[in-house]
PDB file of C-alpha atoms in Angstrom:
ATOM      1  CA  UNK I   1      24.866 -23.381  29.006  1.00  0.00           C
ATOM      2  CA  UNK I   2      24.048 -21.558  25.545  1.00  0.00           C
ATOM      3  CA  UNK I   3      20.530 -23.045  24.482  1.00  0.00           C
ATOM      4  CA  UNK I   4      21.270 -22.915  20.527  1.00  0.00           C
ATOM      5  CA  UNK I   5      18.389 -24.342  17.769  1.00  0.00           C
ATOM      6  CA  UNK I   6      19.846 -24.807  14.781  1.00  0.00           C
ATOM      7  CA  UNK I   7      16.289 -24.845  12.076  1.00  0.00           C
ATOM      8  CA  UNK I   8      15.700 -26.545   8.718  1.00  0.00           C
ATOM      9  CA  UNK I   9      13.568 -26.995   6.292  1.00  0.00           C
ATOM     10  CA  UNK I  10      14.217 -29.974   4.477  1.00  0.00           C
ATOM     11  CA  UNK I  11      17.276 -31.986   4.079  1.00  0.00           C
ATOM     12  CA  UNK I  12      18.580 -34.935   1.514  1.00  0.00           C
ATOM     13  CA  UNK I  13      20.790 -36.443   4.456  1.00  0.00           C
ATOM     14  CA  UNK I  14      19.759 -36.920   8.133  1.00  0.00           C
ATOM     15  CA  UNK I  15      23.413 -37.678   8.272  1.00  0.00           C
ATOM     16  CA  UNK I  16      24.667 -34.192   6.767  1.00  0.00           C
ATOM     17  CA  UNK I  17      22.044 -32.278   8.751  1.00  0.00           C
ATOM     18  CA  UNK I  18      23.177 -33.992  12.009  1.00  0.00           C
ATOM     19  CA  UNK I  19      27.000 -33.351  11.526  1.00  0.00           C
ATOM     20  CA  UNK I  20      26.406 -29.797  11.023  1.00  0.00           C
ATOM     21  CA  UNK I  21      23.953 -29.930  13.966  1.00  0.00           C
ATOM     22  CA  UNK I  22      27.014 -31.322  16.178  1.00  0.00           C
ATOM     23  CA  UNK I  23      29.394 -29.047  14.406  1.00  0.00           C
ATOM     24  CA  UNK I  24      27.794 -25.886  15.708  1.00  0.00           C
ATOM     25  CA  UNK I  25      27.408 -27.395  19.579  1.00  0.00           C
ATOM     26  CA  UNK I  26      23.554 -27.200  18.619  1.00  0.00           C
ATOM     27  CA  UNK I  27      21.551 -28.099  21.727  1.00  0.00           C
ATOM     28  CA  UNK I  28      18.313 -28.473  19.808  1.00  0.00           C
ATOM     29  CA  UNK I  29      17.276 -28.890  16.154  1.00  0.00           C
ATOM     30  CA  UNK I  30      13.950 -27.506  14.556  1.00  0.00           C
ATOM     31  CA  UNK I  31      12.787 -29.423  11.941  1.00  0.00           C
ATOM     32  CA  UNK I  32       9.176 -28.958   9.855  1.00  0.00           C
ATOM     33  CA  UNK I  33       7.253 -31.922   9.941  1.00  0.00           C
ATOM     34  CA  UNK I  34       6.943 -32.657   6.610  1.00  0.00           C
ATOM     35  CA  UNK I  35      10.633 -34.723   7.422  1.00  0.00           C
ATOM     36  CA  UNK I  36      11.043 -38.059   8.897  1.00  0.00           C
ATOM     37  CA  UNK I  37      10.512 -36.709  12.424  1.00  0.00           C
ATOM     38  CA  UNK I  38      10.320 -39.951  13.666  1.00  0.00           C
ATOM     39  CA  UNK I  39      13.983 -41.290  12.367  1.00  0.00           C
ATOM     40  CA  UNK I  40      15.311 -37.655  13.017  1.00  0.00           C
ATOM     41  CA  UNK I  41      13.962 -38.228  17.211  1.00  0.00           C
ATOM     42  CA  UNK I  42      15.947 -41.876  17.185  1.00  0.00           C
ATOM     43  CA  UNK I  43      18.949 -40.436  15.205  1.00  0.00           C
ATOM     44  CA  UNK I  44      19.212 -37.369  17.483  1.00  0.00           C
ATOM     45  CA  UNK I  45      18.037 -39.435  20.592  1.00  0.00           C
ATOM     46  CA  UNK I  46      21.290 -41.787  20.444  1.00  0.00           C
ATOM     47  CA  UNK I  47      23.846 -38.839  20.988  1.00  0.00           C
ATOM     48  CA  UNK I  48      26.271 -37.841  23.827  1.00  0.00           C
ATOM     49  CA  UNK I  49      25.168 -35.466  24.405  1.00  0.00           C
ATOM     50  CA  UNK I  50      21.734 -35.693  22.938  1.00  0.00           C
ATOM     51  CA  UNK I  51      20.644 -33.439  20.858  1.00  0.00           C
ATOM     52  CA  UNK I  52      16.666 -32.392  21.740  1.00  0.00           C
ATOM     53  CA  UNK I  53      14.227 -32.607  18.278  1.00  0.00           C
ATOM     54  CA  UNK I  54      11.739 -29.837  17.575  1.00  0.00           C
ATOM     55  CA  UNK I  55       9.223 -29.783  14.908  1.00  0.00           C
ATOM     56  CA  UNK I  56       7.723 -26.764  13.336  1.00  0.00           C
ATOM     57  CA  UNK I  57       4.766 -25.852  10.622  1.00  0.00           C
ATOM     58  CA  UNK I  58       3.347 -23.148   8.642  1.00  0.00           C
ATOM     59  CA  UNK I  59      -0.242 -24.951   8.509  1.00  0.00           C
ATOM     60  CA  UNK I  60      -3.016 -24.436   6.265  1.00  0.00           C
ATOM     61  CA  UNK I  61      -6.781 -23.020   8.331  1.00  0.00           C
ATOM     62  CA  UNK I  62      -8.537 -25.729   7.106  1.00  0.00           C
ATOM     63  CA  UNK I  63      -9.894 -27.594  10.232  1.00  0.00           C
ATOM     64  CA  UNK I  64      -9.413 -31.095   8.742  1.00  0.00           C
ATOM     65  CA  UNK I  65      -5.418 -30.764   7.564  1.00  0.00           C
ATOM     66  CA  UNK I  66      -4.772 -28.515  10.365  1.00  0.00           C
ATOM     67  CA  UNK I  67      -5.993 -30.828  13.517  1.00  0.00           C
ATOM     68  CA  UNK I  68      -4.032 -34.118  11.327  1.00  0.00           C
ATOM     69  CA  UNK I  69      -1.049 -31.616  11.983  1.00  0.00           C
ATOM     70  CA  UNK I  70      -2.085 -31.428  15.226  1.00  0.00           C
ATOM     71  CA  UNK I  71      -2.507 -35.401  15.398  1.00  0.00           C
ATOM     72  CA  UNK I  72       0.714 -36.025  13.794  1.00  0.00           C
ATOM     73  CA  UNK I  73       2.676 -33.964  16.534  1.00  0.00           C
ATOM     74  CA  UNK I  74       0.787 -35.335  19.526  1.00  0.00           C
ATOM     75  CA  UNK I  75       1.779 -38.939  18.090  1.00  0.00           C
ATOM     76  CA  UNK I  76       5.463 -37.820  17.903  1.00  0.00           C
ATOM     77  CA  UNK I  77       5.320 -36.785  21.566  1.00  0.00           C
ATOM     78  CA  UNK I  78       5.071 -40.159  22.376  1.00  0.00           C
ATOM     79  CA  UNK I  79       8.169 -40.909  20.510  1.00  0.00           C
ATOM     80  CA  UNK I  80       9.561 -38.654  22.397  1.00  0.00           C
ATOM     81  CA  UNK I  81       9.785 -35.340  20.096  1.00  0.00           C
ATOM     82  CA  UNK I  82      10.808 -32.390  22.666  1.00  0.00           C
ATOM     83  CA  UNK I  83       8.594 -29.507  21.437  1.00  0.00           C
ATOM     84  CA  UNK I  84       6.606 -27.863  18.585  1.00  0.00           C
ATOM     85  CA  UNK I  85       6.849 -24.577  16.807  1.00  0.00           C
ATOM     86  CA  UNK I  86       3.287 -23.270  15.170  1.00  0.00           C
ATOM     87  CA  UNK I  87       4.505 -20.773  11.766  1.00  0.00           C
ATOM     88  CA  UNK I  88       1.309 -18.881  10.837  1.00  0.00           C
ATOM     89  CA  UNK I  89       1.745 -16.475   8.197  1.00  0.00           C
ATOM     90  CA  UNK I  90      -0.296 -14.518   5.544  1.00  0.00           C
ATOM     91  CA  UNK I  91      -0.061 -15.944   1.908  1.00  0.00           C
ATOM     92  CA  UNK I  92      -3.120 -14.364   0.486  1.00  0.00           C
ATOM     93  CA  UNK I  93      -5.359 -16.946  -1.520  1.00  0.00           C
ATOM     94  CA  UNK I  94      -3.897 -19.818   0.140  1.00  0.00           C
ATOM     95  CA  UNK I  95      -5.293 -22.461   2.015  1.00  0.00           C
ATOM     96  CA  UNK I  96      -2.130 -21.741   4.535  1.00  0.00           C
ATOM     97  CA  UNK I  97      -3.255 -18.043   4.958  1.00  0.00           C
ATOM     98  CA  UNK I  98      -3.469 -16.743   8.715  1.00  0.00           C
ATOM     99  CA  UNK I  99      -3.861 -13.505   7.940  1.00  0.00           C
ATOM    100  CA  UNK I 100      -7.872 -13.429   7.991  1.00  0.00           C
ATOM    101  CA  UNK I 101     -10.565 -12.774  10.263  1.00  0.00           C
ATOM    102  CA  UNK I 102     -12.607 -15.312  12.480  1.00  0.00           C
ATOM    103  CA  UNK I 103      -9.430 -18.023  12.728  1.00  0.00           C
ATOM    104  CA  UNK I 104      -8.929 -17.391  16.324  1.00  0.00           C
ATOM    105  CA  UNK I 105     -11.212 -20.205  17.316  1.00  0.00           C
ATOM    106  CA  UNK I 106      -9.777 -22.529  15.290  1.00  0.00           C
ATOM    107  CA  UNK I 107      -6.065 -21.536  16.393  1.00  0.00           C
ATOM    108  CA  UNK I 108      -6.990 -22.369  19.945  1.00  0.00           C
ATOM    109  CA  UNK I 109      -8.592 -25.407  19.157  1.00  0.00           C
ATOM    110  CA  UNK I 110      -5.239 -25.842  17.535  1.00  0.00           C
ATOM    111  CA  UNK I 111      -2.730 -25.162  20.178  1.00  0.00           C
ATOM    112  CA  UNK I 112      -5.419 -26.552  23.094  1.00  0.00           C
ATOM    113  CA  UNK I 113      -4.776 -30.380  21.338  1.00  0.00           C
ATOM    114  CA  UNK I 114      -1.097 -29.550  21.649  1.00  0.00           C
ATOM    115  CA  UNK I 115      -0.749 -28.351  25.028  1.00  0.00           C
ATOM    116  CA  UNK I 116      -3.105 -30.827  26.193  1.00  0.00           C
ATOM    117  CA  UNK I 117      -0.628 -33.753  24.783  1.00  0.00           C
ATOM    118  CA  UNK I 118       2.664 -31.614  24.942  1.00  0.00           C
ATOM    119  CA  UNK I 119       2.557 -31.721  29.168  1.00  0.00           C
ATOM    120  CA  UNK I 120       5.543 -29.582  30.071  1.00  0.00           C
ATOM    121  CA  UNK I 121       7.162 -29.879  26.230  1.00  0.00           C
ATOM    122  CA  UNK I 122       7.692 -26.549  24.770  1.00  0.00           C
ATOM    123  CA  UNK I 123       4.942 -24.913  22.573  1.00  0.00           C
ATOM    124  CA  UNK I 124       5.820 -21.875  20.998  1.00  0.00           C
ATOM    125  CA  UNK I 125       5.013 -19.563  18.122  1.00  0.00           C
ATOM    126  CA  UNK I 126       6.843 -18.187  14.991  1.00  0.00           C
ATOM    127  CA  UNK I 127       6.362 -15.504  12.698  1.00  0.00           C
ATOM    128  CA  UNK I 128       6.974 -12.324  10.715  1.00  0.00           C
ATOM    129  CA  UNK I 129       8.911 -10.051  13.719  1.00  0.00           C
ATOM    130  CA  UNK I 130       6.399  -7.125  12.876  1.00  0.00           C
ATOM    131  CA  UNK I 131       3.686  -8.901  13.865  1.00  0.00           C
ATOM    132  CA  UNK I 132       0.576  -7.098  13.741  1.00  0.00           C
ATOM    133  CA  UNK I 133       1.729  -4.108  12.297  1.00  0.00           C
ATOM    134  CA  UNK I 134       2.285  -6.045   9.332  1.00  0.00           C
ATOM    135  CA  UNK I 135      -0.707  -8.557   9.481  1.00  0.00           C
ATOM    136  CA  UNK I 136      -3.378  -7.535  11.296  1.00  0.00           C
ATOM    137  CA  UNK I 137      -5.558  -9.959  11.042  1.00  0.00           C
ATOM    138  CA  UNK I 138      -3.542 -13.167  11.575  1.00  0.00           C
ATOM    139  CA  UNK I 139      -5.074 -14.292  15.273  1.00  0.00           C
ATOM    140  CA  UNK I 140      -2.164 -13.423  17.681  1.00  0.00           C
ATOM    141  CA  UNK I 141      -3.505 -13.902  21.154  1.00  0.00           C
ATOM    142  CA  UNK I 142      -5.310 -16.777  20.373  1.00  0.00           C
ATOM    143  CA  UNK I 143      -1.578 -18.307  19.476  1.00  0.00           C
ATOM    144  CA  UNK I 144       0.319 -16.496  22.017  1.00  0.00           C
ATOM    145  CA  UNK I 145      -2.131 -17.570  25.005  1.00  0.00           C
ATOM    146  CA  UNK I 146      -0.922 -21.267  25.227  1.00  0.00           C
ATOM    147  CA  UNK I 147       2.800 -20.741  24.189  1.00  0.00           C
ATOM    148  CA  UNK I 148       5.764 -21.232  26.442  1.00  0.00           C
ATOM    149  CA  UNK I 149       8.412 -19.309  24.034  1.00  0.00           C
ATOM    150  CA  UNK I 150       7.070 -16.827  21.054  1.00  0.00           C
ATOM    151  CA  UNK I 151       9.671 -16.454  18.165  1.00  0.00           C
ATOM    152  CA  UNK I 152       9.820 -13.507  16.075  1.00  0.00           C
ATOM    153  CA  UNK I 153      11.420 -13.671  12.659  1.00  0.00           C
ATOM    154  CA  UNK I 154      13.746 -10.805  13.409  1.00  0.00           C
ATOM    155  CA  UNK I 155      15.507 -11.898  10.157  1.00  0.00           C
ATOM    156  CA  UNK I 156      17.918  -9.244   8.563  1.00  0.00           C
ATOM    157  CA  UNK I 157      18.071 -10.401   4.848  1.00  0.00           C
ATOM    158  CA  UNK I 158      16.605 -13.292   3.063  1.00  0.00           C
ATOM    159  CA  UNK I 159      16.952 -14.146  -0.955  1.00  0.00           C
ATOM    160  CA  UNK I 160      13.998 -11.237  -1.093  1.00  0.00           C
ATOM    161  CA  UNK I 161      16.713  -8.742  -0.015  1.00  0.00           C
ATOM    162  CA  UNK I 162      17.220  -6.756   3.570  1.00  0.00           C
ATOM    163  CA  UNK I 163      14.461  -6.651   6.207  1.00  0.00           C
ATOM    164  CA  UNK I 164      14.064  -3.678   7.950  1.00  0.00           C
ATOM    165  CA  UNK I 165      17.320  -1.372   8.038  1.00  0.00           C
ATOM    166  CA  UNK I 166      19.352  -4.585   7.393  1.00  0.00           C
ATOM    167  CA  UNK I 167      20.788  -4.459  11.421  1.00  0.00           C
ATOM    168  CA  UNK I 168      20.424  -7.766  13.311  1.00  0.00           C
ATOM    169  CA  UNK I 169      20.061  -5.348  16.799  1.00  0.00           C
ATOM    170  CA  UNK I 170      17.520  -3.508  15.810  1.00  0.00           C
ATOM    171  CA  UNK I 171      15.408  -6.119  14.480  1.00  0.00           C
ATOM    172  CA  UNK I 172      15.600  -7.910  17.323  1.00  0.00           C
ATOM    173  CA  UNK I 173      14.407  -4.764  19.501  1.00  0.00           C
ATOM    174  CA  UNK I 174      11.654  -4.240  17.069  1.00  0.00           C
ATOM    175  CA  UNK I 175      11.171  -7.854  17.018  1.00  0.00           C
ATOM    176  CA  UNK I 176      10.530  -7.966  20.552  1.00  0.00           C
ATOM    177  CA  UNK I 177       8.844  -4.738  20.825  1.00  0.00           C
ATOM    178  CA  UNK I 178       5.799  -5.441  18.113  1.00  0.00           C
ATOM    179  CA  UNK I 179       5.598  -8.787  19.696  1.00  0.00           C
ATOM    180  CA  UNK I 180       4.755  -7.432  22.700  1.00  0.00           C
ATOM    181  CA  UNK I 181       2.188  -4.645  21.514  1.00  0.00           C
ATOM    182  CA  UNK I 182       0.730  -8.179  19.575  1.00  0.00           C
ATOM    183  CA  UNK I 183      -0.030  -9.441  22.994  1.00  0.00           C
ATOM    184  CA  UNK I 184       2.902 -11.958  24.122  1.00  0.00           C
ATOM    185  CA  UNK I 185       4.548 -11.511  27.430  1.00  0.00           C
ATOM    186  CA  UNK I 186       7.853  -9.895  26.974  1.00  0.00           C
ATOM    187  CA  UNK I 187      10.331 -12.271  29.071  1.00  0.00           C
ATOM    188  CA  UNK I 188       8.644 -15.358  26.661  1.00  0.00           C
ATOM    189  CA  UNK I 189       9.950 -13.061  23.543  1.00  0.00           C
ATOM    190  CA  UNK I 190      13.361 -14.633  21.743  1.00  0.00           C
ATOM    191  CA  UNK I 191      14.027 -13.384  18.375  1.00  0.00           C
ATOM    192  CA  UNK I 192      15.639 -15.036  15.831  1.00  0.00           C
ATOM    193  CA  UNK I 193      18.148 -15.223  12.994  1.00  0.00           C
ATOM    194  CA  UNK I 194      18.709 -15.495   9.667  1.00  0.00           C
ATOM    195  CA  UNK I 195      18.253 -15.989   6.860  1.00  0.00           C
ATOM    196  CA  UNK I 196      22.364 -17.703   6.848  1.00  0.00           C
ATOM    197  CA  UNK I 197      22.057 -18.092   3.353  1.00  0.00           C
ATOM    198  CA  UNK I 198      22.268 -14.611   3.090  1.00  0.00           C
ATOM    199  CA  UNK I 199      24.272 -13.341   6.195  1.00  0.00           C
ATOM    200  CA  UNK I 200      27.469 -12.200   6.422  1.00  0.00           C
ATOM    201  CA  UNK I 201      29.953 -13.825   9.867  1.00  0.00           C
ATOM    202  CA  UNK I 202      29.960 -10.392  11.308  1.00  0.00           C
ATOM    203  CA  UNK I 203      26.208 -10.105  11.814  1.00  0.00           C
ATOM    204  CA  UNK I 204      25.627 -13.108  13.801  1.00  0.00           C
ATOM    205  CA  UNK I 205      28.270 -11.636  16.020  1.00  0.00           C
ATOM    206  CA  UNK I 206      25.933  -9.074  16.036  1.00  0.00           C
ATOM    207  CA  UNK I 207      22.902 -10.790  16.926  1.00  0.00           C
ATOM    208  CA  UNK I 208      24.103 -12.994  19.765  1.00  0.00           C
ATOM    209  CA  UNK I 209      25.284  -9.102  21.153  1.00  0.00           C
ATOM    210  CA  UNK I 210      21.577  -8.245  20.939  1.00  0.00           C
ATOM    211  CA  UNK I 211      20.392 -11.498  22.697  1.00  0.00           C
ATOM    212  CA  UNK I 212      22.875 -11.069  25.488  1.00  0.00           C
ATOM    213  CA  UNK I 213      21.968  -7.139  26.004  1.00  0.00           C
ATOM    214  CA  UNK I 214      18.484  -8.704  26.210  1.00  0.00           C
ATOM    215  CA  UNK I 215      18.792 -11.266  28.682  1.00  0.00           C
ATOM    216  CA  UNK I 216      17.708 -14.023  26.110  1.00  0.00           C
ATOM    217  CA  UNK I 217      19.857 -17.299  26.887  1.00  0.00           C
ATOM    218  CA  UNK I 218      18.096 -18.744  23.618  1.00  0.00           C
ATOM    219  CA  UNK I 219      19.715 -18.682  20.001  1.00  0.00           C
ATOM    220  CA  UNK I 220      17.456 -19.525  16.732  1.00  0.00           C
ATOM    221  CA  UNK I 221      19.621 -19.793  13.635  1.00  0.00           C
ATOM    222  CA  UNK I 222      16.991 -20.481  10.212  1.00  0.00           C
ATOM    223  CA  UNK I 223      18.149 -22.485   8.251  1.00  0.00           C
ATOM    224  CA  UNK I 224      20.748 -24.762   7.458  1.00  0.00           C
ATOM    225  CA  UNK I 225      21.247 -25.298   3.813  1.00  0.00           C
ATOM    226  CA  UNK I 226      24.403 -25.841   0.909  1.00  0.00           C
ATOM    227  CA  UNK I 227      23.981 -21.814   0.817  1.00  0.00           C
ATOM    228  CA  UNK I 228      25.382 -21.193   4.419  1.00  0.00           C
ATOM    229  CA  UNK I 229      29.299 -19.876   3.755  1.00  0.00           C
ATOM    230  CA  UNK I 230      31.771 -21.803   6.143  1.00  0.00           C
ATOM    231  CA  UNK I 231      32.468 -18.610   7.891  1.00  0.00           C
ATOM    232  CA  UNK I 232      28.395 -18.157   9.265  1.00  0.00           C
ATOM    233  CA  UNK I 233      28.960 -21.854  10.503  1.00  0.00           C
ATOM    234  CA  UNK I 234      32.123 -20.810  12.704  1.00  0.00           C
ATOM    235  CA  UNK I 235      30.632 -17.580  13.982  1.00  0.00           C
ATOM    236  CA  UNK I 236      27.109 -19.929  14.826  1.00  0.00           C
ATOM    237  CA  UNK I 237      29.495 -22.720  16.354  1.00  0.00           C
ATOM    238  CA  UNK I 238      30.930 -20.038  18.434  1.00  0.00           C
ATOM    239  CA  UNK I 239      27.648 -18.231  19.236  1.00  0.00           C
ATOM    240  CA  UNK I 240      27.163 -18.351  23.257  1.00  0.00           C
ATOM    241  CA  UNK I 241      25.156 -16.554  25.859  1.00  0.00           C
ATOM    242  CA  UNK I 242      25.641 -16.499  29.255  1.00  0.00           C
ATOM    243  CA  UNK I 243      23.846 -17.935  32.424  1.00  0.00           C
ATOM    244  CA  UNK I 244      20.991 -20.626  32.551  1.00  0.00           C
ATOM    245  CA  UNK I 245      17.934 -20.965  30.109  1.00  0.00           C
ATOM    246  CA  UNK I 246      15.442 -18.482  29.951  1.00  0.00           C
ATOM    247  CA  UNK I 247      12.412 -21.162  28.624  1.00  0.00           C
ATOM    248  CA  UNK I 248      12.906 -24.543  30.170  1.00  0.00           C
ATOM    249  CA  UNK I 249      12.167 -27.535  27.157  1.00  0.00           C
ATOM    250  CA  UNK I 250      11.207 -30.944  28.196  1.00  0.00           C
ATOM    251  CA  UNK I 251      14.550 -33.254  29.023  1.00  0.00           C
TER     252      UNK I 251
END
């Protein structure tokens, strides 16, 4: 069965974001935890078949807001959330910015609280797919090192314009590849998708071709939104890989 993660950012209706969810045969939903995780778990928790609730975070690098996100997420295990997705990125000048030197201490101490609480719930990381050869300072390893499953933003096009050459295959081979050289382990590598808003039905045709010629037996669509055309949703519903998972989440 076709792990599929269907991601958002924020939503007006649980209700709208969970039909669409259900829609798509999601298996898992990603959602940053600045939502009502806590409704979303019970809400996605009562369905047959359940759907398993992920949160996710670009965080600031100040110890004190950064280990309350940490809190927050160890309190929503308990609740039963199935996993959590770190997002550091460089924003320069911001208190979120990951791209500096001497951080790695404080990401460990970081994903150390979460695997400590998380057990065998899934920790991974997600980012810009050119990792280090686009921010070399952000601290990698010190991410990586604790991480069941590392995400790379192999996006194609966003509402900035085209990534890369614009070609879902490559950029997940590139994705993959500069992950690698960043330090992750190459079978824990699953790129991902998107942006919808801007993609056209034919390239996530594309990109679940890529994951299957990889091996992956995970799909990350980011993000649902009003922008998504009706004819991305069918070609996501009807996204599938083959064979069993390749990262195990909690049940």
């Amino acid at each position: 069965m076709t792990e599929k993660f269907l991601w958002v950012v924020t939503y007006k209706s649980l209700d709208d974001f969970k039909a669409r969810a259900q829609k798509v045969k999601a298996t898992a939903v990603a959602i940053r935890s600045d939502n009502n995780l806590s409704k979303a778990i019970k809400e996605f928790g009562s369905l047959n078949p359940k759907i398993k609730v992920f949160a996710w975070r670009w965080p600031s690098h100040f110890k004190d807001p950064l280990m309350n996100e940490a809190q927050k997420i160890v309190n929503l295990f308990a609740e039963g959330l199935d996993g959590y997705f770190v997002d550091p990125e460089k924003a320069t000048g911001k208190n979120y910015d990951w791209d500096l030197k001497n951080l790695d201490g404080l990401a460990t101490e970081f994903m150390d609280t979460l695997r400590n609480a998380a057990v065998d719930r899934t920790l991974g990381v997600t980012s810009h797919y050119l990792a280090k050869s686009t921010w070399p300072s952000l601290p990698w390893k010190a991410f990586f090192e604790k991480a069941d499953v590392l995400l790379p933003q192999s996006y194609w096009r966003s509402t900035a314009g085209t990534i890369g050459h614009g070609d879902p295959s490559d950029n997940y081979k590139v994705g993959i590849d500069r992950w690698s050289k960043a330090g992750g382990e190459p079978a824990k590598i699953i790129p991902m998708a998107g942006e919808l808003g801007t993609s056209k039905p034919t390239e996530i045709d594309e990109y679940v071709q890529a994951a299957n010629a990889a091996g992956r037996r995970q799909l990350h669509f980011y993000a649902w939104g009003p922008e998504v055309s009706e004819a991305v949703w069918d070609r996501v519903a009807a996204a599938s890989v083959e064979t069993s998972p390749l990262v195990a989440a909690a049940e």
